[in-house]
Structure formats: structure tokens, C-alpha cells
Short mmCIF file of C-alpha atoms in Angstrom, two decimals:
data_model
loop_
_atom_site.label_atom_id
_atom_site.label_comp_id
_atom_site.label_asym_id
_atom_site.label_seq_id
_atom_site.Cartn_x
_atom_site.Cartn_y
_atom_site.Cartn_z
CA MET A 262 68.84 112.22 93.03
CA ASN A 263 70.57 114.31 90.33
CA ALA A 264 67.65 116.42 89.80
CA THR A 265 68.23 117.42 93.90
CA ALA A 266 71.63 117.74 93.23
CA LYS A 267 70.91 120.75 90.71
CA THR A 268 68.70 122.48 92.46
CA ASP A 269 70.55 122.30 96.11
CA PRO A 270 71.66 125.14 98.20
CA TRP A 271 74.25 123.15 99.58
CA ILE A 272 75.49 120.60 97.28
CA ARG A 273 76.86 121.24 93.62
CA CYS A 274 77.12 118.56 91.55
CA SER A 275 78.83 120.63 88.21
CA LYS A 276 78.61 116.96 86.09
CA PRO A 277 75.19 114.43 87.14
CA ASN A 278 76.10 110.84 85.91
CA PRO A 279 73.40 108.06 87.82
CA ALA A 280 76.14 105.49 86.52
CA ALA A 281 78.74 106.86 88.83
CA ARG A 282 80.21 104.35 90.77
CA LEU A 283 81.51 107.15 93.70
CA ARG A 284 80.05 109.97 95.01
CA LEU A 285 83.15 112.52 95.85
CA PHE A 286 82.44 115.01 97.91
CA CYS A 287 84.62 118.49 97.82
CA LEU A 288 85.27 121.35 100.88
CA PRO A 289 86.36 124.53 100.63
CA TYR A 290 88.52 125.73 102.50
CA ALA A 291 88.01 129.22 104.85
CA GLY A 292 86.06 132.09 102.35
CA GLY A 293 86.23 129.10 99.42
CA GLY A 294 82.85 128.59 97.87
CA ALA A 295 81.89 125.57 95.71
CA SER A 296 83.20 126.63 92.73
CA ILE A 297 86.76 126.25 93.70
CA PHE A 298 85.55 123.05 92.61
CA LYS A 299 83.58 123.04 88.96
CA ASN A 300 85.71 121.41 86.77
CA TRP A 301 86.90 118.30 88.55
CA GLY A 302 83.88 116.92 87.15
CA ARG A 303 84.75 117.32 83.64
CA THR A 304 88.23 116.02 84.34
CA LEU A 305 87.86 112.93 86.97
CA PRO A 306 87.06 110.00 85.17
CA ASP A 307 82.89 109.50 84.49
CA ARG A 308 82.81 106.71 87.01
CA ILE A 309 83.38 109.92 89.80
CA GLU A 310 80.23 112.21 90.66
CA VAL A 311 82.10 115.48 92.44
CA CYS A 312 80.12 117.14 94.27
CA ALA A 313 81.37 120.05 95.74
CA ILE A 314 79.29 121.90 98.93
CA GLN A 315 78.49 125.30 98.88
CA LEU A 316 78.45 126.28 102.61
CA PRO A 317 76.28 129.61 103.81
CA GLY A 318 77.83 133.60 103.10
CA ARG A 319 79.83 132.54 100.18
CA GLU A 320 79.03 133.13 96.11
CA ASP A 321 75.51 132.72 95.38
CA ARG A 322 74.92 131.79 99.08
CA ILE A 323 76.47 135.18 99.91
CA SER A 324 72.82 137.12 102.06
CA GLU A 325 73.31 133.92 103.89
CA THR A 326 74.90 134.09 107.69
CA PRO A 327 77.88 131.98 107.66
CA PHE A 328 78.67 129.48 110.50
CA ARG A 329 81.04 129.88 112.56
CA GLN A 330 81.18 127.05 115.37
CA VAL A 331 82.06 123.19 113.34
CA GLU A 332 79.77 121.54 116.16
CA ASP A 333 76.89 123.73 115.14
CA LEU A 334 77.17 123.09 111.18
CA LEU A 335 78.11 119.56 111.73
CA PRO A 336 74.69 118.26 112.21
CA VAL A 337 73.01 119.95 109.05
CA LEU A 338 75.83 119.35 106.50
CA MET A 339 75.04 115.49 107.97
CA GLU A 340 71.00 115.97 107.27
CA ARG A 341 72.21 117.46 103.91
CA LEU A 342 74.26 114.00 102.96
CA HIS A 343 72.53 111.40 103.25
CA PRO A 344 70.10 112.02 100.57
CA TYR A 345 72.69 111.23 98.41
CA LEU A 346 74.55 107.95 100.47
CA ASP A 347 72.90 106.05 97.97
CA ARG A 348 76.51 105.20 97.13
CA ASP A 349 79.82 104.55 98.05
CA VAL A 350 81.21 108.30 99.53
CA ALA A 351 85.10 110.14 99.80
CA PHE A 352 85.65 113.19 100.90
CA PHE A 353 88.04 115.81 99.43
CA GLY A 354 88.67 119.18 101.87
CA HIS A 355 91.99 121.73 102.46
CA SER A 356 92.53 123.76 104.92
CA MET A 357 88.90 124.39 107.00
CA GLY A 358 87.64 121.71 104.49
CA ALA A 359 90.18 119.19 105.97
CA PHE A 360 88.97 119.12 109.32
CA LEU A 361 85.10 119.53 108.25
CA SER A 362 85.35 116.34 106.42
CA TYR A 363 87.03 114.32 109.10
CA GLU A 364 84.44 115.39 110.50
CA LEU A 365 82.04 113.82 108.50
CA ALA A 366 84.02 110.95 107.87
CA ARG A 367 83.82 110.23 111.33
CA ALA A 368 79.76 110.82 111.93
CA LEU A 369 79.74 108.67 108.95
CA THR A 370 81.58 105.87 110.38
CA GLU A 371 79.37 105.91 113.50
CA GLU A 372 76.68 105.60 111.27
CA HIS A 373 78.51 101.94 110.19
CA ARG A 374 78.21 104.46 106.13
CA ALA A 375 82.44 105.01 106.21
CA PRO A 376 84.03 106.69 103.27
CA VAL A 377 85.92 104.77 101.16
CA GLN A 378 88.15 107.48 101.29
CA LEU A 379 89.38 110.60 102.91
CA ILE A 380 91.33 113.00 101.14
CA VAL A 381 93.04 116.11 103.46
CA SER A 382 94.64 118.29 102.18
CA GLY A 383 97.06 121.70 104.08
CA GLN A 384 96.07 120.55 107.05
CA ARG A 385 97.54 119.45 109.71
CA ALA A 386 96.25 115.87 111.90
CA PRO A 387 92.67 117.04 113.93
CA HIS A 388 93.62 116.51 117.26
CA LEU A 389 96.94 119.07 117.26
CA PRO A 390 96.65 122.12 119.51
CA LEU A 391 96.73 124.83 116.88
CA SER A 392 100.31 126.88 116.50
CA ARG A 393 100.04 130.07 115.17
CA PRO A 394 97.47 132.56 117.67
CA GLU A 395 94.45 132.78 116.96
CA SER A 396 93.80 135.13 113.86
CA TYR A 397 89.77 135.71 113.37
CA HIS A 398 89.66 138.22 116.29
CA LEU A 399 92.34 140.66 114.99
CA SER A 400 91.55 144.44 113.63
CA ASP A 401 91.07 144.94 109.88
CA THR A 402 94.36 146.12 109.19
CA ASP A 403 95.84 142.78 111.04
CA PHE A 404 93.61 140.64 110.38
CA CYS A 405 94.29 141.09 106.26
CA GLU A 406 98.64 140.95 107.04
CA ARG A 407 96.70 137.61 107.73
CA LEU A 408 94.95 136.82 104.73
CA ARG A 409 98.23 138.23 102.88
CA SER A 410 101.17 135.77 104.34
CA LEU A 411 98.38 132.82 103.51
CA ASN A 412 98.58 134.14 99.68
CA GLY A 413 95.24 132.64 98.83
CA THR A 414 93.31 136.13 98.92
CA PRO A 415 94.11 138.36 95.86
CA ALA A 416 96.00 141.48 96.56
CA SER A 417 93.53 143.02 94.45
CA VAL A 418 90.77 141.71 96.83
CA LEU A 419 92.73 143.29 99.88
CA ALA A 420 93.50 146.44 98.12
CA GLU A 421 89.66 147.72 97.75
CA PRO A 422 87.57 148.27 100.84
CA GLU A 423 84.11 148.01 99.09
CA LEU A 424 84.85 144.34 98.34
CA LEU A 425 86.77 144.35 101.78
CA SER A 426 84.15 144.77 103.60
CA MET A 427 81.83 141.99 101.89
CA ILE A 428 84.55 139.14 102.94
CA LEU A 429 85.57 139.99 105.85
CA PRO A 430 83.31 138.83 108.10
CA LEU A 431 82.74 135.41 105.80
CA LEU A 432 86.46 134.49 106.94
CA ARG A 433 86.21 135.68 110.42
CA SER A 434 83.24 132.99 110.57
CA ASP A 435 85.71 130.58 108.56
CA PHE A 436 88.96 131.61 110.61
CA GLU A 437 87.08 131.42 113.65
CA MET A 438 85.34 127.57 113.07
CA SER A 439 88.36 127.35 112.01
CA GLU A 440 91.07 128.72 114.88
CA THR A 441 88.57 127.29 117.68
CA TYR A 442 87.79 123.79 116.46
CA ARG A 443 88.84 120.92 117.85
CA ARG A 444 88.58 117.51 117.91
CA ALA A 445 87.21 115.06 121.49
CA PRO A 446 88.01 112.08 121.77
CA GLN A 447 85.52 109.77 119.33
CA THR A 448 85.35 107.06 116.60
CA ARG A 449 88.75 106.59 115.11
CA LEU A 450 87.76 105.87 111.44
CA ASN A 451 88.73 102.77 109.63
CA CYS A 452 89.18 103.92 105.90
CA PRO A 453 92.39 105.35 104.07
CA ILE A 454 93.93 108.58 103.78
CA LYS A 455 95.95 110.57 100.94
CA VAL A 456 97.50 113.37 102.72
CA LEU A 457 98.55 116.20 100.73
CA GLY A 458 100.92 119.10 101.63
CA GLY A 459 103.05 121.74 100.36
CA ASP A 460 106.67 122.22 100.75
CA ARG A 461 106.47 125.63 101.25
CA ASP A 462 103.84 125.61 103.40
CA GLU A 463 104.39 127.74 106.78
CA GLU A 464 101.06 127.39 108.01
CA VAL A 465 101.71 122.70 107.98
CA ASP A 466 104.82 120.72 108.50
CA ARG A 467 105.08 117.57 108.17
CA ALA A 468 104.86 116.50 111.74
CA GLY A 469 101.53 117.65 110.94
CA LEU A 470 100.65 116.04 108.23
CA GLU A 471 102.35 112.35 109.53
CA ALA A 472 99.59 112.88 113.02
CA TRP A 473 97.32 112.17 110.37
CA GLN A 474 98.26 108.96 111.51
CA GLU A 475 96.82 108.44 114.27
CA THR A 476 92.91 109.41 113.29
CA THR A 477 92.21 105.32 111.33
CA SER A 478 93.32 102.27 111.95
CA ALA A 479 93.95 101.92 107.80
CA PRO A 480 96.71 103.13 106.05
CA VAL A 481 97.27 107.06 105.69
CA LYS A 482 100.09 107.99 102.51
CA ILE A 483 101.39 111.52 102.29
CA GLU A 484 101.98 113.43 99.42
CA MET A 485 103.98 116.69 98.91
CA PHE A 486 103.71 118.89 96.41
CA PRO A 487 105.60 122.54 95.26
CA GLY A 488 103.85 125.61 97.00
CA ASP A 489 102.73 127.07 99.89
CA HIS A 490 99.51 126.78 101.79
CA PHE A 491 97.38 127.02 98.41
CA PHE A 492 99.51 124.87 96.37
CA LEU A 493 95.69 123.57 95.97
CA GLN A 494 95.55 126.22 93.08
CA SER A 495 99.85 126.25 92.22
CA GLN A 496 99.74 122.71 91.62
CA SER A 497 95.87 122.07 90.60
CA ASP A 498 96.55 119.97 87.72
CA ALA A 499 99.09 117.47 89.24
CA LEU A 500 97.02 117.46 92.85
CA LEU A 501 93.20 115.96 90.46
CA LYS A 502 95.69 113.13 89.25
CA THR A 503 96.35 112.35 92.21
CA VAL A 504 92.87 112.79 94.00
CA GLU A 505 92.10 110.15 90.16
CA ARG A 506 94.62 107.57 91.46
CA THR A 507 93.91 107.70 94.91
CA LEU A 508 90.18 107.29 94.20
CA ARG A 509 91.28 104.86 91.38
CA PRO A 510 91.41 101.33 93.12
CA HIS A 511 87.48 102.31 94.75
CA LEU A 512 85.64 102.18 91.15
CA HIS A 513 85.15 98.96 90.57
#
């Protein structure tokens, strides 16, 4: 299992641990890759094996075509996850990754392999409509302005035409996947959900975070952090402590 994780292009475990009690799958925001979570395995307790999902079109998979629709990506991810379900699992996802984490948790619940915990970050509940116009189809100039407003893409990248030409197709694909995602009435989760938000996030308001309660029969707890939509970066140490506290009850 862990030998597979070292070579699996989809699942990256920076610190494989055959004795781990829990496997935490981490899914990135739009444009992000597995490297976002490279330090998590060394920071979280040894009983947690961190497995970051590496989607096509980014980092060492940059030559591959990225997915543009959640319904196309989900069955592929499910097939990849099945060999890793020999112990309890949990999911963490930020922004786009929150929707993907939710869909994986829902699919596993339908297979009677529900995760013990779902942690969603920087994202409204999946049944709520998009709170702003779609942006993935905008001109390059307007799309870059959209990226600047989110504060997640370095200004140096946005100012470099060659770099932009490399990353814009991936970002457009990821934005399309996030912005066109619509949850149909489906299985209600039975696992607890921890919802994380930034207190200055103009993308996701408190009501959007609280609405996650409608997706599960288990408790939902909300925790706010200082910062905008990318508090995941600016509050990384505090966020990891919250992840550890959230998962600790599932390690016994």
C-alpha cells in the first residue's frame, strides 16, 4: 500500500506510515498541487498518514490535461482511492478541494465506507448557488483581475506572460470545475464536518459556511481564522493545529 503511494501519480504520501490509524486525504484549491500539503505529514501526529491528491495538469503532471467537470473526475478519483481504504479515512479540502472532498465522502458513504471526518475550508455548502458570475470564460485580462482579487496567485506570476501562458489553461479548467459544479439531491452524509473560514473572505460568508449542516446528520462545527480566501496560507500553523484537534478523537 505505502510502496504504491510512493509511485502513484495521483496520491502522494510524503511520510508513509504502515502503522497509521487514520489516512487523511488532502485536496487542493484551484491551480494548486500536492506540494501544498508537503509539510503536513511531518507536522501531524504519526498516527495520521497524510495523502495529498495530485490532480492532472499541475506540478509534475503539468503535461496532462486537467479535468473540467466534477462528474468526470469523481469516478477516476474513487477508483484511485479504493486501494487506500484499508483503514479509517478522513478528507480535507480547501475551496475547490472542499467540493471534491465532499463528493468523495458522499460516494464512500453510499458504498458503506463513510469517512470518520470531513474538513472543508474556504467554501460554501455545495447546495448553495454561486454567489457571483462565472469567471472561467473571461478574457485573459479580466480573468487575471479575478485572480488578483483572490490574493492566491503571486503578483510576480501574474506579471510574467510566459508563466501566465503556462498556468492560465489549468486555472480556467479548475475554475470551470468549481463554478459549474452543482450538487444534485443525493445521499446525506453521516460523518461530522469541521468547517473552516476566513473572517475577511469575500467569497464565502458565514451563512454559506453554516449551511454545511444541511449536508450531514452528524454535528457540524465552524471555526474562523484571520484572513481572506487564502487563510490556508497565511494561517497555516493555526490551521494545522485545528486539523490535529479535529482528528484526535478518531485516533484511538
